[in-house]
PDB file of C-alpha atoms in Angstrom:
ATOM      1  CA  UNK N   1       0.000   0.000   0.000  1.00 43.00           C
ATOM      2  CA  UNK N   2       2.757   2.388   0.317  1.00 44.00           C
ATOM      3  CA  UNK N   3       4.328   2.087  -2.938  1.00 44.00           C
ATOM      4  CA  UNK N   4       1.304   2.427  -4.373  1.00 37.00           C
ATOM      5  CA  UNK N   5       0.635   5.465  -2.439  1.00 37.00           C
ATOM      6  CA  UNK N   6       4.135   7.068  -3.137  1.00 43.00           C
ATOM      7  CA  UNK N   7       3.825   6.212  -6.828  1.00 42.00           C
ATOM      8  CA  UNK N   8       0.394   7.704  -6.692  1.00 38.00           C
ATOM      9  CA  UNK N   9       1.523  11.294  -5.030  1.00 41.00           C
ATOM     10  CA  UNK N  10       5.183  11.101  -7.575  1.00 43.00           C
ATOM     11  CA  UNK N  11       2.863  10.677 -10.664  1.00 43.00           C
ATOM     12  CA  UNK N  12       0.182  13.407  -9.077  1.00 41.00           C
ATOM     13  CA  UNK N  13       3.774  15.721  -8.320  1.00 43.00           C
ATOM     14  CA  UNK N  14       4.759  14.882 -11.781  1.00 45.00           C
ATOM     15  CA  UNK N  15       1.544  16.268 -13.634  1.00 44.00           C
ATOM     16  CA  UNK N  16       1.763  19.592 -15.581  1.00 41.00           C
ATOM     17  CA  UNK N  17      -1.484  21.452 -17.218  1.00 43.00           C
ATOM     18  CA  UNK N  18       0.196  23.154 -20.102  1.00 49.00           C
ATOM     19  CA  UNK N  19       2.365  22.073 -22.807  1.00 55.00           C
ATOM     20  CA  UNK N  20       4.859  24.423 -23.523  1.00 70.00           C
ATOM     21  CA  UNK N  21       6.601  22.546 -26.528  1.00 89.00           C
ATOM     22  CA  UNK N  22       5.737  19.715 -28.578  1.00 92.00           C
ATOM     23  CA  UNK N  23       8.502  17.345 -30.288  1.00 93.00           C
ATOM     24  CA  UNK N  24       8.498  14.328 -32.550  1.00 93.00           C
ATOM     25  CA  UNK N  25       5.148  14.446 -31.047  1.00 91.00           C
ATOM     26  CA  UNK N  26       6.119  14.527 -27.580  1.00 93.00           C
ATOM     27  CA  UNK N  27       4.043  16.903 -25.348  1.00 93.00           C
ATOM     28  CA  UNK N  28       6.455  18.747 -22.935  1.00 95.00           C
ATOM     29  CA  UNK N  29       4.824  20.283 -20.094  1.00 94.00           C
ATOM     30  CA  UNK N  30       6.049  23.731 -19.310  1.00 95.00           C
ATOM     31  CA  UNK N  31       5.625  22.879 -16.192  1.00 95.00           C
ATOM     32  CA  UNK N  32       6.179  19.903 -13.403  1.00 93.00           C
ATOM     33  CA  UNK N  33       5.860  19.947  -9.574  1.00 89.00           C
ATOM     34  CA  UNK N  34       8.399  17.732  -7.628  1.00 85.00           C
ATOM     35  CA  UNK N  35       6.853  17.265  -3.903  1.00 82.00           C
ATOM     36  CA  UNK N  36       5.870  21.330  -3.607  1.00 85.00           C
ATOM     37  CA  UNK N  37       8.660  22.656  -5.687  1.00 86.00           C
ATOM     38  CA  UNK N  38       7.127  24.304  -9.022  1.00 94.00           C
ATOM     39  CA  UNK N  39       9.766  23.210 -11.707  1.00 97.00           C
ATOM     40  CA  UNK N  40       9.695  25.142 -15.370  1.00 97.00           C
ATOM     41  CA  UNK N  41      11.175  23.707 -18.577  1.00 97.00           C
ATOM     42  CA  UNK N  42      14.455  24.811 -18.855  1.00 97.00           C
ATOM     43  CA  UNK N  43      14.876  23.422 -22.578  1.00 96.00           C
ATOM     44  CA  UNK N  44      14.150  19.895 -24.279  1.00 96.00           C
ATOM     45  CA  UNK N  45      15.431  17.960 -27.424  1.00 96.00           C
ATOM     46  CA  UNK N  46      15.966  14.619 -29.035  1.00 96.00           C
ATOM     47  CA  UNK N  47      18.401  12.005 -28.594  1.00 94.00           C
ATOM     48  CA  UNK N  48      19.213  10.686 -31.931  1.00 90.00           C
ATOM     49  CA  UNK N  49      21.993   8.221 -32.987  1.00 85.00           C
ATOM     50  CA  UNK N  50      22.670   6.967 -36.422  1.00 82.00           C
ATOM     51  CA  UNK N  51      19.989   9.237 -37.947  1.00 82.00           C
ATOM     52  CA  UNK N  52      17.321   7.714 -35.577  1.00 88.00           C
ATOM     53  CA  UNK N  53      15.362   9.278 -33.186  1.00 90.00           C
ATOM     54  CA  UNK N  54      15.490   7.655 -29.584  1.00 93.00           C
ATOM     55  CA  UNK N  55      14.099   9.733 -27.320  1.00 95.00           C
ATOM     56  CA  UNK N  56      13.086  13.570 -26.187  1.00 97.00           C
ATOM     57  CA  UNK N  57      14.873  14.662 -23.001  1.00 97.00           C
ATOM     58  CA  UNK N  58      13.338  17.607 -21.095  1.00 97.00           C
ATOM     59  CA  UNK N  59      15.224  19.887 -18.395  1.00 98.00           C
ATOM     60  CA  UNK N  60      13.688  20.837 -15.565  1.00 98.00           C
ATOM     61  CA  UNK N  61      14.765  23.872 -12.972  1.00 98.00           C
ATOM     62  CA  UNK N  62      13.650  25.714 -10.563  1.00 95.00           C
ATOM     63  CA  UNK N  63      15.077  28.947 -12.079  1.00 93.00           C
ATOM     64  CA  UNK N  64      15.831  28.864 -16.299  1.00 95.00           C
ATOM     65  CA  UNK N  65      19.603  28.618 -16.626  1.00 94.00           C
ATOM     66  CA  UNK N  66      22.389  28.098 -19.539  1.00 96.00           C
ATOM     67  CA  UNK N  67      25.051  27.290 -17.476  1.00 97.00           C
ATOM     68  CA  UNK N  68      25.566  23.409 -17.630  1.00 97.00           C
ATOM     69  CA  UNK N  69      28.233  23.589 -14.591  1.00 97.00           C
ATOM     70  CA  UNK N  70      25.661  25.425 -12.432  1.00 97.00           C
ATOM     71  CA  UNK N  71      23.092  23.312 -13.041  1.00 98.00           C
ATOM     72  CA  UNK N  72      24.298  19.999 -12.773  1.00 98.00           C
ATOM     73  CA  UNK N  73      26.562  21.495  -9.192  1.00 97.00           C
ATOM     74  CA  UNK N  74      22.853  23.283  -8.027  1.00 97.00           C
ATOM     75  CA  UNK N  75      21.571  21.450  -4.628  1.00 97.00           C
ATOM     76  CA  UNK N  76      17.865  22.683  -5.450  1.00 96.00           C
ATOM     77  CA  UNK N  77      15.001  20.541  -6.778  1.00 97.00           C
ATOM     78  CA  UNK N  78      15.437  19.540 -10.814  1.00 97.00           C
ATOM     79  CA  UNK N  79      14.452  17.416 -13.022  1.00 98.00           C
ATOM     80  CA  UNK N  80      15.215  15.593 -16.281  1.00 98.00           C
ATOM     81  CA  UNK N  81      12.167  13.697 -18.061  1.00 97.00           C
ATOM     82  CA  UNK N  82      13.113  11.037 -21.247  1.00 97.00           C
ATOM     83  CA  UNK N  83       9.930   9.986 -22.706  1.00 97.00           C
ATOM     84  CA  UNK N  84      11.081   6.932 -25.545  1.00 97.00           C
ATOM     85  CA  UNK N  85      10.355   7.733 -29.194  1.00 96.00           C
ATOM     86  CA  UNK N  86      11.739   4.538 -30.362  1.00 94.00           C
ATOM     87  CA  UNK N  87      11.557   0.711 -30.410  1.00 91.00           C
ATOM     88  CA  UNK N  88      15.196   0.556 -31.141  1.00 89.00           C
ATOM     89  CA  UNK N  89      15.635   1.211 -27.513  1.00 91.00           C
ATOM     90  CA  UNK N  90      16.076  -1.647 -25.485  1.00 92.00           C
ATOM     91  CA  UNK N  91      16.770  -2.453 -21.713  1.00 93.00           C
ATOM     92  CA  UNK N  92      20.366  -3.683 -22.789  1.00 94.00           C
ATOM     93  CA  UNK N  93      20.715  -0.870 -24.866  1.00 93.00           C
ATOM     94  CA  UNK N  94      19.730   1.587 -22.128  1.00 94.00           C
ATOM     95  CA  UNK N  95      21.723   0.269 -19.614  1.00 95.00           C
ATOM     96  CA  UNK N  96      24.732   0.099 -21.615  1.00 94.00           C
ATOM     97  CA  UNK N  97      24.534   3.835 -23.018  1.00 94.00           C
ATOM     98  CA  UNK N  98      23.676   4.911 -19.637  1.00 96.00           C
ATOM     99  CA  UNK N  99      27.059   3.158 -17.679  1.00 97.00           C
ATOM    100  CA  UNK N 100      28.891   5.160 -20.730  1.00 96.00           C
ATOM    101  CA  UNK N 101      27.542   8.167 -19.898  1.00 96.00           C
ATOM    102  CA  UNK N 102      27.999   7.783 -16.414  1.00 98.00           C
ATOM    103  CA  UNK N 103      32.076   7.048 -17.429  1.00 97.00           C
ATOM    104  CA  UNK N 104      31.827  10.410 -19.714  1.00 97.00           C
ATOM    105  CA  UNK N 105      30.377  12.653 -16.942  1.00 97.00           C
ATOM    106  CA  UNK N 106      32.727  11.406 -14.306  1.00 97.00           C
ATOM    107  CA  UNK N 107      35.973  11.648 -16.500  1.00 96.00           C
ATOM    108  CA  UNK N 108      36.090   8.062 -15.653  1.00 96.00           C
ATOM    109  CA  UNK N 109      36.006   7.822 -12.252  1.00 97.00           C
ATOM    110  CA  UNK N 110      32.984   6.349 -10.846  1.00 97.00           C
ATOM    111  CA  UNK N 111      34.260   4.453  -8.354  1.00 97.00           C
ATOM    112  CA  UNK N 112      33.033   6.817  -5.374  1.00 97.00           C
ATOM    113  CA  UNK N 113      29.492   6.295  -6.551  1.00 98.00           C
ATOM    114  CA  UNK N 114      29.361   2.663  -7.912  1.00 98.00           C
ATOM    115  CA  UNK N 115      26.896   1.333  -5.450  1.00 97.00           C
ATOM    116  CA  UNK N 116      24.861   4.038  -6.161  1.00 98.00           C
ATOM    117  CA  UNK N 117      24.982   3.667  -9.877  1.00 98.00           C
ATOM    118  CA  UNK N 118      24.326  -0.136  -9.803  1.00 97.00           C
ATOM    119  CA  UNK N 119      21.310   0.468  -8.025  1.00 97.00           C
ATOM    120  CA  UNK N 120      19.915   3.068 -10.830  1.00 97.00           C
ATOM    121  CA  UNK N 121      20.535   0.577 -13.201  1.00 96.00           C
ATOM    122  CA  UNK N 122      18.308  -1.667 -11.686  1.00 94.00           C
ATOM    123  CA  UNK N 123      15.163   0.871 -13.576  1.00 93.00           C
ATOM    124  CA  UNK N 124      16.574  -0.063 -16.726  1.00 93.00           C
ATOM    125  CA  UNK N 125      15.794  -4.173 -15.816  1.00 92.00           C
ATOM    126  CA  UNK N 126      12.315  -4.103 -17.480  1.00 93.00           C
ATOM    127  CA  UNK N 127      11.447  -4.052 -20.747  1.00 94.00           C
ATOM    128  CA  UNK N 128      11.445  -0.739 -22.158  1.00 96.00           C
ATOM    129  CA  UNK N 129       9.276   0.140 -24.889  1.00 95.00           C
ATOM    130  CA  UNK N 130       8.152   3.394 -27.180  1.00 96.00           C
ATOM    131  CA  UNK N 131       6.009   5.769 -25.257  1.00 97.00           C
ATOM    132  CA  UNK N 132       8.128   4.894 -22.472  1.00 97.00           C
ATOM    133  CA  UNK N 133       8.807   7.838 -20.208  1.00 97.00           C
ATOM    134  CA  UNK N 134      11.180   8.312 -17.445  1.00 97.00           C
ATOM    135  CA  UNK N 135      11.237  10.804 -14.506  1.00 97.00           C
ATOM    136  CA  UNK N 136      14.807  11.312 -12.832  1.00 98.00           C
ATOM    137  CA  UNK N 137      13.545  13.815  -9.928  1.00 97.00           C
ATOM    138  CA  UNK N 138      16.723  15.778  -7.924  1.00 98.00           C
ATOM    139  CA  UNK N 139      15.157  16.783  -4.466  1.00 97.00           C
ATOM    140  CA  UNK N 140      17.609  18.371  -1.977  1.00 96.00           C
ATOM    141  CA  UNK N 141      17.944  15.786   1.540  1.00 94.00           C
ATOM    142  CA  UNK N 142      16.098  13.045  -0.380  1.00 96.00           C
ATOM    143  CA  UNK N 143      18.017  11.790  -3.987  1.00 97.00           C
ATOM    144  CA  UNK N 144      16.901  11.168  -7.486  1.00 98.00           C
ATOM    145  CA  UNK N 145      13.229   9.780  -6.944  1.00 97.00           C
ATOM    146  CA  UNK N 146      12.965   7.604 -10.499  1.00 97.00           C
ATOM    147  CA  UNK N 147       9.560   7.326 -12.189  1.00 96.00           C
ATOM    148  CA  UNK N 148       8.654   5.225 -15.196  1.00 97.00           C
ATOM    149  CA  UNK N 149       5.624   5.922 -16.674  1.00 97.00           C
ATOM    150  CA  UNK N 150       4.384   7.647 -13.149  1.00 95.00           C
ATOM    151  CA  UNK N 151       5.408   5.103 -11.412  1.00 96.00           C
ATOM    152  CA  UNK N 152       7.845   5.093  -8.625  1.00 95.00           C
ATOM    153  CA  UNK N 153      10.707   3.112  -9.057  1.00 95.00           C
ATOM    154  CA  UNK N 154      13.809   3.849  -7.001  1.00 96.00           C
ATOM    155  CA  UNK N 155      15.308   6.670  -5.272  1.00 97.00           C
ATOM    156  CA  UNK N 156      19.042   7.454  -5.148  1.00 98.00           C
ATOM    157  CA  UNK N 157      20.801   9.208  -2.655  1.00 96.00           C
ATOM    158  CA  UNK N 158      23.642  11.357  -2.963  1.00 96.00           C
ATOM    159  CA  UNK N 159      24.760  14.576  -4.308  1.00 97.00           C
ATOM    160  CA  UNK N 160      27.234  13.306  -6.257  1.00 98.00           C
ATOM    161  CA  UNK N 161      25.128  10.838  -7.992  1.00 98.00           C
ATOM    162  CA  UNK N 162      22.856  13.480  -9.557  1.00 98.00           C
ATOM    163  CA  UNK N 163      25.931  15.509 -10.285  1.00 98.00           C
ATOM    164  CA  UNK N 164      27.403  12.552 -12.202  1.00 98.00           C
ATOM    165  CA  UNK N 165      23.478  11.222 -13.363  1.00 98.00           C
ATOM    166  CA  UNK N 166      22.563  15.280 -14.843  1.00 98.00           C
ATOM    167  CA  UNK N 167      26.634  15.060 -16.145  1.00 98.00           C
ATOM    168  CA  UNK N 168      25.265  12.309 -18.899  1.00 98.00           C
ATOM    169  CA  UNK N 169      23.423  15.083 -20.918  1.00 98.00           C
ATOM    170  CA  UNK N 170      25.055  18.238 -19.324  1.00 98.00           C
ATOM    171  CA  UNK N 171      29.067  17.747 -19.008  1.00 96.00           C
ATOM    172  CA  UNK N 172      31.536  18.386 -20.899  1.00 96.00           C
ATOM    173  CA  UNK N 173      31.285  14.868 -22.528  1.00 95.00           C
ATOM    174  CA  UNK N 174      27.051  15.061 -22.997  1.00 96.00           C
ATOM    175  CA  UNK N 175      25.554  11.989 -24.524  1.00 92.00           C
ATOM    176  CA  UNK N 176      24.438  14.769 -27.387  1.00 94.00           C
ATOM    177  CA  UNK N 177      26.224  17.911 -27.953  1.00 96.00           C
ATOM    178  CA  UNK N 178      22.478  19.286 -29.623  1.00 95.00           C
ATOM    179  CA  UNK N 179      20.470  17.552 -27.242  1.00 96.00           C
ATOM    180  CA  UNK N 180      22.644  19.427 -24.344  1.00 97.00           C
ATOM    181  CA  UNK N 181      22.474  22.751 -26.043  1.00 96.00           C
ATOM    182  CA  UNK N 182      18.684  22.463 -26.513  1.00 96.00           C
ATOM    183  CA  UNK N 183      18.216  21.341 -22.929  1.00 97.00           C
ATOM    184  CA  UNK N 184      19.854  24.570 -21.919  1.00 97.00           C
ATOM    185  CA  UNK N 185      17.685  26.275 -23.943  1.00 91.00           C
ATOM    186  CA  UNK N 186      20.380  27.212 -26.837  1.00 85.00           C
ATOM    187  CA  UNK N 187      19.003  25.649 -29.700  1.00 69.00           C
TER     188      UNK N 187
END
């Protein structure tokens, strides 16, 4: 009864009434509420690779920024949402682009936040399918709660594990250059 309650109130949290962009057909909200915090869209893009489109990635904030080091370093309520616009993506696939981002964003050195990053892989066990969406929600004292498709799924302690998790699409090593730019509202 509790998870079903938390998922419930993370997927009520999660809920925004306006769409403030739409693409590949994706509905961004312009807004999203993380447990009181009012969050705005920062910026959103796609994720493509070899001319395909995988998914859109939205940005979060509590204040608009364009400063990827300020962001990803800010201990104040964010979030990033990845809804899946393709059936190329697969768990395997996921989890493997995800542990190389988590190498690019670190320089390499995730050693000080291993446990932490085996146990967000763990979201990526299920099958993941198109119109697939992900919440990774930053809150200050609490961790990255993780949604998929409203649903809770894991939450992550640790500063330096949303500094490192944020680092995949905001670093200096992004999983996109585009899809960073666009998420910091430069495209």
């Amino acid at each position: 009864m509790k998870k079903l309650t938390s998922a419930f109130l993370l997927s009520m949290t999660l809920a925004a009434p306006v769409s403030a962009v739409t693409i590949e057909g994706v509905d961004m909200p312009n807004q999203m509420k993380a447990d009181g915090s009012e969050l705005v869209l920062n910026g959103a893009g796609v994720r493509s690779k070899w001319f395909i489109d995988l998914y859109v990635g939205g940005l979060y904030v509590s204040h608009v920024g364009s400063d990827p080091k300020a962001i990803v370093a800010a201990d104040e309520p964010q979030a990033i949402r990845l809804h899946i616009i393709s059936g190329m993506i697969t768990s395997d696939k996921m989890t493997s682009a995800t542990l190389e981002g988590f190498d690019a964003s670190t320089g390499g050195n995730t050693a000080p936040i291993q446990a932490e990053i085996d146990e967000f892989m763990g979201v990526f066990k299920d099958e993941i399918k198109e119109g697939d969406v992900f919440d990774l929600v930053y809150l200050p004292g609490e961790g990255v709660k993780v949604s998929k498709n409203g649903n809770a799924r894991d939450t992550i302690s640790g500063i330096d594990f949303k500094k490192a998790l944020f680092g995949i699409w905001l670093s200096d090593e992004p999983a996109q250059e585009d899809l960073k730019a666009a998420m910091l509202g430069k495209d």
